[in-house]
PDB file of C-alpha atoms and ligand atoms in Angstrom:
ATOM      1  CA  UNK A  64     -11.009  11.052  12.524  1.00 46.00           C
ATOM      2  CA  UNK A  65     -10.357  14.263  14.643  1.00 48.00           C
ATOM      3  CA  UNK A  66      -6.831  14.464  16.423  1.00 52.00           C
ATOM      4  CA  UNK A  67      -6.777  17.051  18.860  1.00 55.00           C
ATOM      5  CA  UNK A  68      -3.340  16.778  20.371  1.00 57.00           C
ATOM      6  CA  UNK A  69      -0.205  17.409  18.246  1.00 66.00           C
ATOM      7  CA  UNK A  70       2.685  16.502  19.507  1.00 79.00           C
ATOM      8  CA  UNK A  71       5.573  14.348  19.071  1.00 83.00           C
ATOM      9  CA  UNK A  72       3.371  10.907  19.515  1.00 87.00           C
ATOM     10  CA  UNK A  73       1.678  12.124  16.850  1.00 88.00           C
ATOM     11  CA  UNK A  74       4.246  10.059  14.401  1.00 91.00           C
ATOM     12  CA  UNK A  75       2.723   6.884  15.242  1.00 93.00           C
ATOM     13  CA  UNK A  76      -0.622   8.358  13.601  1.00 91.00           C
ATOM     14  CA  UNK A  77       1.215   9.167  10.464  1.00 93.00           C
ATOM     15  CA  UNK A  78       2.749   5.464  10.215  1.00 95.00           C
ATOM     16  CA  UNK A  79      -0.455   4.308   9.987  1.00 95.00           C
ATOM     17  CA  UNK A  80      -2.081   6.334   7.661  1.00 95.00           C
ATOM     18  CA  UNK A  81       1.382   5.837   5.531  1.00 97.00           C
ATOM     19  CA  UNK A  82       1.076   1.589   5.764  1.00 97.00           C
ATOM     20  CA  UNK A  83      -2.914   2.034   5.713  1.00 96.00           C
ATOM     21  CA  UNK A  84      -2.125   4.149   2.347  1.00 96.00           C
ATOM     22  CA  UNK A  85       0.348   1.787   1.197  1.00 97.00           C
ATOM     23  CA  UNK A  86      -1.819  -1.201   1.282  1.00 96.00           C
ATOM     24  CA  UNK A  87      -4.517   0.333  -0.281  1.00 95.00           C
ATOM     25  CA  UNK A  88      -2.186   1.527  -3.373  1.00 96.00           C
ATOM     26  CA  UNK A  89      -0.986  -2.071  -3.388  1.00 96.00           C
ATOM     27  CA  UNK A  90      -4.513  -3.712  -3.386  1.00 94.00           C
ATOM     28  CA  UNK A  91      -5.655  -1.684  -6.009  1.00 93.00           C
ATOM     29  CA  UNK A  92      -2.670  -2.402  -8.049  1.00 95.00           C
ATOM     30  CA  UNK A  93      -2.907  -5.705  -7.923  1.00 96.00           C
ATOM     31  CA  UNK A  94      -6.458  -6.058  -8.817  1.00 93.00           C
ATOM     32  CA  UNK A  95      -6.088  -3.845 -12.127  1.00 93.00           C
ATOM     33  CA  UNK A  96      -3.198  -6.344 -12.651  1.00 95.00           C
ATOM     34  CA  UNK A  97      -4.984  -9.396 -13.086  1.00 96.00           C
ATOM     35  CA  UNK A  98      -7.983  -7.878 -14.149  1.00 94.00           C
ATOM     36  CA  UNK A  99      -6.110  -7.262 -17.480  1.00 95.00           C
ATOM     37  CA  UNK A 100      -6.283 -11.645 -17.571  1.00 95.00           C
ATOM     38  CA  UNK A 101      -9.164 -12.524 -19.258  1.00 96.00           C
ATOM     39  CA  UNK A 102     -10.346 -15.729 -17.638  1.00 95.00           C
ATOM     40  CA  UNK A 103     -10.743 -18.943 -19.518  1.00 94.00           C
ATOM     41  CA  UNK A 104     -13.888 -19.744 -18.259  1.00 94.00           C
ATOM     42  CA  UNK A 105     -15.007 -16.206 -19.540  1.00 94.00           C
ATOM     43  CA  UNK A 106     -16.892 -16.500 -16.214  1.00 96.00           C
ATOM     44  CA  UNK A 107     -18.069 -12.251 -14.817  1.00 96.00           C
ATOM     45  CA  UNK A 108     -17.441 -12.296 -11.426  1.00 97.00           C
ATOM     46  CA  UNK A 109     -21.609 -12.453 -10.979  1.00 97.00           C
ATOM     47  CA  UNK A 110     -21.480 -15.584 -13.089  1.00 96.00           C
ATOM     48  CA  UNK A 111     -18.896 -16.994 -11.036  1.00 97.00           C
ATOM     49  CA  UNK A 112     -20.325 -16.116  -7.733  1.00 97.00           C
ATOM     50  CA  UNK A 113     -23.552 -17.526  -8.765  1.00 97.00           C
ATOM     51  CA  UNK A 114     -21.932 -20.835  -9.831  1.00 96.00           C
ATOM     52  CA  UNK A 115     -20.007 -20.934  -6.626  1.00 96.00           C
ATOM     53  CA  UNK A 116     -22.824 -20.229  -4.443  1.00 96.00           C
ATOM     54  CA  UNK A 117     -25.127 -23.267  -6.341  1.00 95.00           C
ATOM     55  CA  UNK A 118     -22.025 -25.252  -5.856  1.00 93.00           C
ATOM     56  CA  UNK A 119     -21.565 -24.775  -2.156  1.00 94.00           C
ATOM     57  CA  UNK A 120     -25.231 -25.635  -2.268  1.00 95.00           C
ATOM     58  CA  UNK A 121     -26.298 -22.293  -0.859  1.00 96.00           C
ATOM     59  CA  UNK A 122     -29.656 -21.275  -2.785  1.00 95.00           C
ATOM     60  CA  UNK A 123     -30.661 -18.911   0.237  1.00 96.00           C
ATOM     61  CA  UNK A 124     -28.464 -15.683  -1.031  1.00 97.00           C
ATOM     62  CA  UNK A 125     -29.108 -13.371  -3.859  1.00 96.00           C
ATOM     63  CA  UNK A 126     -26.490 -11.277  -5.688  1.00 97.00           C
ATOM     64  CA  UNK A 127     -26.496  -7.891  -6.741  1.00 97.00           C
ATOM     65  CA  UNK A 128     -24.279  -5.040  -8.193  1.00 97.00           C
ATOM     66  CA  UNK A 129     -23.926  -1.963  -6.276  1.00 97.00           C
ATOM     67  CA  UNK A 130     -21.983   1.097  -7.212  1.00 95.00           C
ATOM     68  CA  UNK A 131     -18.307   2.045  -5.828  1.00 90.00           C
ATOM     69  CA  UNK A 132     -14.554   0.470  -6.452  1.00 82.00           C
ATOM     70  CA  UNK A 133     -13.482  -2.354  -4.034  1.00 80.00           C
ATOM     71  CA  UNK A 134     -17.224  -1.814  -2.286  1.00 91.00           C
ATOM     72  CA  UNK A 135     -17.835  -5.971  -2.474  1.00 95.00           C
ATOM     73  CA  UNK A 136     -18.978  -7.573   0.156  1.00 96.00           C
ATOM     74  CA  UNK A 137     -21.689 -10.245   1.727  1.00 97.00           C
ATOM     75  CA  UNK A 138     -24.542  -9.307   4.029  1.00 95.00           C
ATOM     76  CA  UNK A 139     -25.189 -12.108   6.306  1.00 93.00           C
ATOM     77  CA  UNK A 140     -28.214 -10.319   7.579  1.00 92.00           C
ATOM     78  CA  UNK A 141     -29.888  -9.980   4.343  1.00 96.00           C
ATOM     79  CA  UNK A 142     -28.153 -12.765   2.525  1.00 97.00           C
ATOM     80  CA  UNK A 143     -27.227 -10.648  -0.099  1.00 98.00           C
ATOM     81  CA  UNK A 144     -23.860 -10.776  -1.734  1.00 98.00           C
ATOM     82  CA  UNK A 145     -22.852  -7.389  -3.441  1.00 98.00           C
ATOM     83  CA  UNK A 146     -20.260  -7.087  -6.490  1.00 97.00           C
ATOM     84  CA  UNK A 147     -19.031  -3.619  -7.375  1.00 96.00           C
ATOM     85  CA  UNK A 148     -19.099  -2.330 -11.088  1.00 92.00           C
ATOM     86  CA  UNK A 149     -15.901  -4.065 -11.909  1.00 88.00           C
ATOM     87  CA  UNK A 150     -16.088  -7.473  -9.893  1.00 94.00           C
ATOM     88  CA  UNK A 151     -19.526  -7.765 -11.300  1.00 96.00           C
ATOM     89  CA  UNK A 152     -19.502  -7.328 -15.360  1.00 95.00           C
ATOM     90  CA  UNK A 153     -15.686  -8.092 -15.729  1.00 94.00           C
ATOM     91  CA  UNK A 154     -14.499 -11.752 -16.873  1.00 96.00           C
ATOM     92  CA  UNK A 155     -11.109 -11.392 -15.309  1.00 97.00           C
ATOM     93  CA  UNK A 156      -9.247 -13.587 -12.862  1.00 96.00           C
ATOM     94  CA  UNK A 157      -9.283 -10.380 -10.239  1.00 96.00           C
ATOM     95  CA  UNK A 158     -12.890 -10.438 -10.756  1.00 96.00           C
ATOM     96  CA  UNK A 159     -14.011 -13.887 -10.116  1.00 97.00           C
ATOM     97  CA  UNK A 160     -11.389 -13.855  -7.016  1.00 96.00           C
ATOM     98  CA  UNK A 161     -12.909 -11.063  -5.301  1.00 96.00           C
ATOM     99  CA  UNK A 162     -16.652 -12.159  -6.066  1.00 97.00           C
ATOM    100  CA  UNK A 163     -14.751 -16.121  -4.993  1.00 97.00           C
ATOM    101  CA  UNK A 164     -14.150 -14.664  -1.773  1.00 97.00           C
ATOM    102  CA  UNK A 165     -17.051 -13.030  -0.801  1.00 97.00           C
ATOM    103  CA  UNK A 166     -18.753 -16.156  -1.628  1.00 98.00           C
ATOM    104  CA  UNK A 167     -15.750 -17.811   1.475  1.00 98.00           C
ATOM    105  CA  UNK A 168     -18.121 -14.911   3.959  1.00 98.00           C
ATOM    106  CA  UNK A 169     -21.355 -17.053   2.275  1.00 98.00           C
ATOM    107  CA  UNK A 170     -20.106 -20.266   2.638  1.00 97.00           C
ATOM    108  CA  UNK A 171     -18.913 -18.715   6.553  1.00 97.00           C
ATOM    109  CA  UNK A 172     -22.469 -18.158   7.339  1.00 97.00           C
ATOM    110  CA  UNK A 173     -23.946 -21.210   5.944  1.00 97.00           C
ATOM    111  CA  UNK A 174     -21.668 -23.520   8.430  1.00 97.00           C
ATOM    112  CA  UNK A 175     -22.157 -20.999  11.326  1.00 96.00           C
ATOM    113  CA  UNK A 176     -18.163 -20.221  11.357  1.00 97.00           C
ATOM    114  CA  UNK A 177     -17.870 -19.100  14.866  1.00 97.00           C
ATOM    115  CA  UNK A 178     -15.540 -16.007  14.167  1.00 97.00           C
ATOM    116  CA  UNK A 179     -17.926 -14.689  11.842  1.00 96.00           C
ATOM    117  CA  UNK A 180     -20.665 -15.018  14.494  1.00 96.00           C
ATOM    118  CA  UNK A 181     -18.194 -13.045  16.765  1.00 96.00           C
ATOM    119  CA  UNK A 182     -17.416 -10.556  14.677  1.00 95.00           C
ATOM    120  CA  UNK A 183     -20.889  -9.433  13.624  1.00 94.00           C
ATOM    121  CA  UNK A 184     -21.803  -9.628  17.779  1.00 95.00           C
ATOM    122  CA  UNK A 185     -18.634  -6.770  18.069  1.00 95.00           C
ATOM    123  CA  UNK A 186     -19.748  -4.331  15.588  1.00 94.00           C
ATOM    124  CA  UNK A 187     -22.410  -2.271  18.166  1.00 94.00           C
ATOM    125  CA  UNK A 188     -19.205  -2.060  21.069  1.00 94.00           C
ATOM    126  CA  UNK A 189     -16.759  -1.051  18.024  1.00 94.00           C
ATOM    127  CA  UNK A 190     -19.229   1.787  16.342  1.00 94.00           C
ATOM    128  CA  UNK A 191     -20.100   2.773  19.882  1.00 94.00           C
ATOM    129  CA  UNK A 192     -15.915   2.620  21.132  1.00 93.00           C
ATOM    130  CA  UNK A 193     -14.430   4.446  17.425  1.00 91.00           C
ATOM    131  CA  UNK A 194     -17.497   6.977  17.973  1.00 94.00           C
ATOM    132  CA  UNK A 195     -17.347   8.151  21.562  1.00 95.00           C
ATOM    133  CA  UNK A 196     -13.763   6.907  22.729  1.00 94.00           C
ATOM    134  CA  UNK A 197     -12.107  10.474  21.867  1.00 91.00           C
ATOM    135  CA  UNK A 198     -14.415  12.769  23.155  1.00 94.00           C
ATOM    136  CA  UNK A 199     -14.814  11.022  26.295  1.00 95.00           C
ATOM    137  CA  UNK A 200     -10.833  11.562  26.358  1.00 92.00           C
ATOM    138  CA  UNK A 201     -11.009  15.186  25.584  1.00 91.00           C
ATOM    139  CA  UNK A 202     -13.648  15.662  28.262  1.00 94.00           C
ATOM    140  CA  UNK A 203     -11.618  13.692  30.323  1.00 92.00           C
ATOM    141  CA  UNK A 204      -8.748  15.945  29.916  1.00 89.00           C
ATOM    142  CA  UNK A 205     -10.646  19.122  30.138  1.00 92.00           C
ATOM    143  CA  UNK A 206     -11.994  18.398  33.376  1.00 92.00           C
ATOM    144  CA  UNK A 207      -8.492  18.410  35.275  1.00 90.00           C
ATOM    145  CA  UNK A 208      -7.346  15.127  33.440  1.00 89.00           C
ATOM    146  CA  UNK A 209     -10.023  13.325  34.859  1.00 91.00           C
ATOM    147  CA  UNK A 210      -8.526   9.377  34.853  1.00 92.00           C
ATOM    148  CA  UNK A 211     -11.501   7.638  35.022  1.00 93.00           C
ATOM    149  CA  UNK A 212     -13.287   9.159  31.850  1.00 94.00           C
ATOM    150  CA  UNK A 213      -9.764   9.307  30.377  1.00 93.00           C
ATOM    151  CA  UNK A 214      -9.382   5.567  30.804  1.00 94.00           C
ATOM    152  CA  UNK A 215     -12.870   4.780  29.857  1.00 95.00           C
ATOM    153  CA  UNK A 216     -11.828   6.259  26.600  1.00 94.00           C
ATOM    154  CA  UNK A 217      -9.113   4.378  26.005  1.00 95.00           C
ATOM    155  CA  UNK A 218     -10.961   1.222  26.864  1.00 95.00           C
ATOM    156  CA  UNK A 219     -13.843   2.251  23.962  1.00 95.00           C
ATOM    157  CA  UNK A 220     -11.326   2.707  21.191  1.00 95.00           C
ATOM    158  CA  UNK A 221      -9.580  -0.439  22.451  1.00 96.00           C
ATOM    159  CA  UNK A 222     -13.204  -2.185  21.404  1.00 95.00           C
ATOM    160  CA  UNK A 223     -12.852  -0.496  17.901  1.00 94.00           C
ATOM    161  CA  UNK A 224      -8.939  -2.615  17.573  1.00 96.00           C
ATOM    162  CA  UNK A 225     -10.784  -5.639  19.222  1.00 96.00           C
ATOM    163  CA  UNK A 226     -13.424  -5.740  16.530  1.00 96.00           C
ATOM    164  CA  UNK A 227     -10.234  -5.247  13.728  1.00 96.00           C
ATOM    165  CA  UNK A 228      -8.071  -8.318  15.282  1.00 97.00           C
ATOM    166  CA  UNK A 229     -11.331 -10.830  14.989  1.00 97.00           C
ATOM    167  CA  UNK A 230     -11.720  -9.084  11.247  1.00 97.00           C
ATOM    168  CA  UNK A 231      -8.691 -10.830  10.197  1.00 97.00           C
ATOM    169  CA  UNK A 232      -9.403 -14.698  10.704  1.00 97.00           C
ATOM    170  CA  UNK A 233     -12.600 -13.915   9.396  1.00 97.00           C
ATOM    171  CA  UNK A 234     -10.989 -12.198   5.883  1.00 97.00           C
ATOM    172  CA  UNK A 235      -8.156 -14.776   5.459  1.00 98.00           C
ATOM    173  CA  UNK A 236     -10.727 -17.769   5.946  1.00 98.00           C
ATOM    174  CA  UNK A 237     -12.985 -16.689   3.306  1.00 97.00           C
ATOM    175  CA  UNK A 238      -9.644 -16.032   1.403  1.00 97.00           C
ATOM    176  CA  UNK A 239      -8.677 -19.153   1.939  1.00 97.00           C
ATOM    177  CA  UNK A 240     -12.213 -21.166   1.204  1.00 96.00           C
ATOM    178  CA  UNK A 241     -12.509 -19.139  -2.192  1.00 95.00           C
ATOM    179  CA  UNK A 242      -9.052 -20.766  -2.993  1.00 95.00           C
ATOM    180  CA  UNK A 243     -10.162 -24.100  -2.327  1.00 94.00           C
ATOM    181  CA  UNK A 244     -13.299 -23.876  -4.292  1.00 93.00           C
ATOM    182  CA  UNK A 245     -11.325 -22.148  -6.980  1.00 94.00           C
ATOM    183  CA  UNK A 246      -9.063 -25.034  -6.898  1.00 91.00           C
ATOM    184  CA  UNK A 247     -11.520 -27.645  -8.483  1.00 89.00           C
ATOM    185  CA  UNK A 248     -11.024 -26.181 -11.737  1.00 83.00           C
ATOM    186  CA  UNK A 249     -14.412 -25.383 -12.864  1.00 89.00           C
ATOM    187  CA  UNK A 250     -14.551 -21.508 -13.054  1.00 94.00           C
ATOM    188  CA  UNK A 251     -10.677 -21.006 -12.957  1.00 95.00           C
ATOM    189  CA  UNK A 252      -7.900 -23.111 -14.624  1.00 94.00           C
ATOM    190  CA  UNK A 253      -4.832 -24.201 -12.903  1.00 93.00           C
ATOM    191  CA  UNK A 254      -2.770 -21.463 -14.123  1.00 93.00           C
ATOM    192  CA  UNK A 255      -4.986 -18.670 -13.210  1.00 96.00           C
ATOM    193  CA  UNK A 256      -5.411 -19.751  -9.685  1.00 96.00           C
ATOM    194  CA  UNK A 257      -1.873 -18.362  -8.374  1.00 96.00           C
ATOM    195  CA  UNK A 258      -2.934 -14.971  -9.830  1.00 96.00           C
ATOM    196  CA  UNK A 259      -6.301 -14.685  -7.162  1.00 96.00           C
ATOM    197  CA  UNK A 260      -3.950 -15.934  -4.708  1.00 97.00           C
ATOM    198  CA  UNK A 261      -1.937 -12.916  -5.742  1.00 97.00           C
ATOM    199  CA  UNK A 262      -5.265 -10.449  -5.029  1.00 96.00           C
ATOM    200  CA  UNK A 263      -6.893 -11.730  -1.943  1.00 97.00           C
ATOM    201  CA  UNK A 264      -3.481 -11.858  -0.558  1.00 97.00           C
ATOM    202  CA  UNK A 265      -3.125  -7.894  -1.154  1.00 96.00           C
ATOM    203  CA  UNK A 266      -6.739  -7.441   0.090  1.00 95.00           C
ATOM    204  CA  UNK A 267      -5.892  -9.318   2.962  1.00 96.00           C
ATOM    205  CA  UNK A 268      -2.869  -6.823   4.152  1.00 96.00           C
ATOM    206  CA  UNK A 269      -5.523  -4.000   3.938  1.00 95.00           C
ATOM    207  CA  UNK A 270      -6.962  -5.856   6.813  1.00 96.00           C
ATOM    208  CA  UNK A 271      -4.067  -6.260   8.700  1.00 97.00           C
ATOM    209  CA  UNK A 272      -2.532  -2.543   7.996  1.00 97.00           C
ATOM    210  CA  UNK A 273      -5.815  -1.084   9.353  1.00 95.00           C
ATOM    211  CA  UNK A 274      -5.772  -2.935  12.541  1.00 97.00           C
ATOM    212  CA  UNK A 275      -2.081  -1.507  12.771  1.00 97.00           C
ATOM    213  CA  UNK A 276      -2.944   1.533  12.492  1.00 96.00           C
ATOM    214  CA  UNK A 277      -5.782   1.281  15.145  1.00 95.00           C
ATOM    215  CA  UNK A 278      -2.906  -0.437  17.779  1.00 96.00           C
ATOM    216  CA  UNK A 279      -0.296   2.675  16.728  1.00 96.00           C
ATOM    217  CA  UNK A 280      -3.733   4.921  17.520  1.00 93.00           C
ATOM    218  CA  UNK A 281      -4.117   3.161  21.101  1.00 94.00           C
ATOM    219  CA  UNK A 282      -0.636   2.912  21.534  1.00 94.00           C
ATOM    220  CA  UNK A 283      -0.518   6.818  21.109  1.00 93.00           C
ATOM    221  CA  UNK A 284      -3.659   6.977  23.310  1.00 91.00           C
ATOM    222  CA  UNK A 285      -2.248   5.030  26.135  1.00 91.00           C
ATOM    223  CA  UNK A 286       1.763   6.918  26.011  1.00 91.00           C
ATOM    224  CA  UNK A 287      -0.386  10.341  26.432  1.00 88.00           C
ATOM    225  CA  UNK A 288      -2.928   9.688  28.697  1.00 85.00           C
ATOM    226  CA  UNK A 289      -2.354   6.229  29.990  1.00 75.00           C
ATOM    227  CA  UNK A 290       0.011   6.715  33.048  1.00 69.00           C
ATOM    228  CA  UNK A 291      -1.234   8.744  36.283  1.00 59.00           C
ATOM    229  CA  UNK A 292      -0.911  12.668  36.061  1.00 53.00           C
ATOM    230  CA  UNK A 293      -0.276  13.474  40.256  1.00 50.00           C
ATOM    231  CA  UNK A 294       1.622  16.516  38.672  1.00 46.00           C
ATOM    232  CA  UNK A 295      -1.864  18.047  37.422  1.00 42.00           C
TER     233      UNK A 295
HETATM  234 ZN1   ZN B  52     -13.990 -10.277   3.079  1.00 85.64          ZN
END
């Protein structure tokens, strides 16, 4: 993203890229962790989502593979739940947790889990709100600091932390649904549950250190431009 204005708020920015950074370097240790543990069930994560998904008695979504590290995730538009390279092919614990809790988003849109619903309803406001929010500001301060496009702005990229804050529920309940699927024993033993606790825990913190870093953003936002400028 483009920051125009340097200045001493500009610290708040570099907090969040340092905790956004941080949880990324921490969720990507953590997977190549436990993918080093061979599950018992010798399960790929495919195998395992597939089994889940039959399981959960959801025969409506296919799975595929699709290119790029950490790029898993579930289409509830297309019903298609994608694996990357490494959740797909590898029989580790990391694996089958990752493709565990992307089947949580299937099993999400199968009982209509209201957050979900919301979510997917935000995404228009927040592309619209991260796209436009900053160069309605800098119009807004070009023409005189012009408050009402200036706090127009600030209400767009407020949608963009909106549509983070409803991400979160959303993440840790298919965290949590994975778990208790996982729990039954049937593609993970007892012992190698704690371990996908371990890695859906550190992907959920991604989720919550980007949705800091959008409030430190707005919080910047509103400490520049949100007060009244009579002295302009
Ligand atoms: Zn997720």
């Amino acid at each position: 993203m483009f920051y125009p204005f340097f200045d001493s708020t500009y610290f708040l920015v570099i907090i969040g890229i340092v905790i956004s950074m941080a949880a990324s370097g921490y969720v990507n240790h953590t997977f190549r962790k436990y993918d080093a543990y061979r599950s018992q069930s010798n399960y790929s994560g495919s195998d395992a989502a597939r089994f889940i998904l039959a399981q959960s008695g959801i025969n409506n979504v296919g799975v595929q593979k699709i290119s790029g590290d950490l790029t898993d995730n579930y289409n509830g538009q297309t019903k298609v739940l994608s694996l990357s390279e490494a959740t797909a092919d590898s029989p580790s614990v990391a694996a089958i947790g990752v493709a565990a809790h992307e089947c949580g988003h299937a099993v999400q849109d199968h009982v209509n889990y209201w957050p979900m619903r919301l979510r997917t309803a935000l995404v228009p406001a927040a592309n619209l709100g991260s796209t436009l929010s900053l160069p309605i500001i800098i119009v807004g301060v070009l023409l005189s600091y012009n408050q009402t496009l200036i706090h127009i702005g600030i209400l767009l990229f407020s949608l963009a932390l909106l549509f983070q804050l409803v991400t979160l529920p959303v993440e840790f309940n298919a965290s949590r649904r994975a778990l208790q699927i996982l729990a039954n024993g049937q593609v993970l033993t007892r012992d190698e549950v704690p371990m996908v606790r371990k890695v859906l825990t550190a992907a959920a913190l991604t989720y919550v250190a980007a949705a800091l870093a959008t409030f430190l953003q707005l919080l910047r936002l509103i400490i520049l431009f949100g007060g009244n400028r009579d002295d302009n």
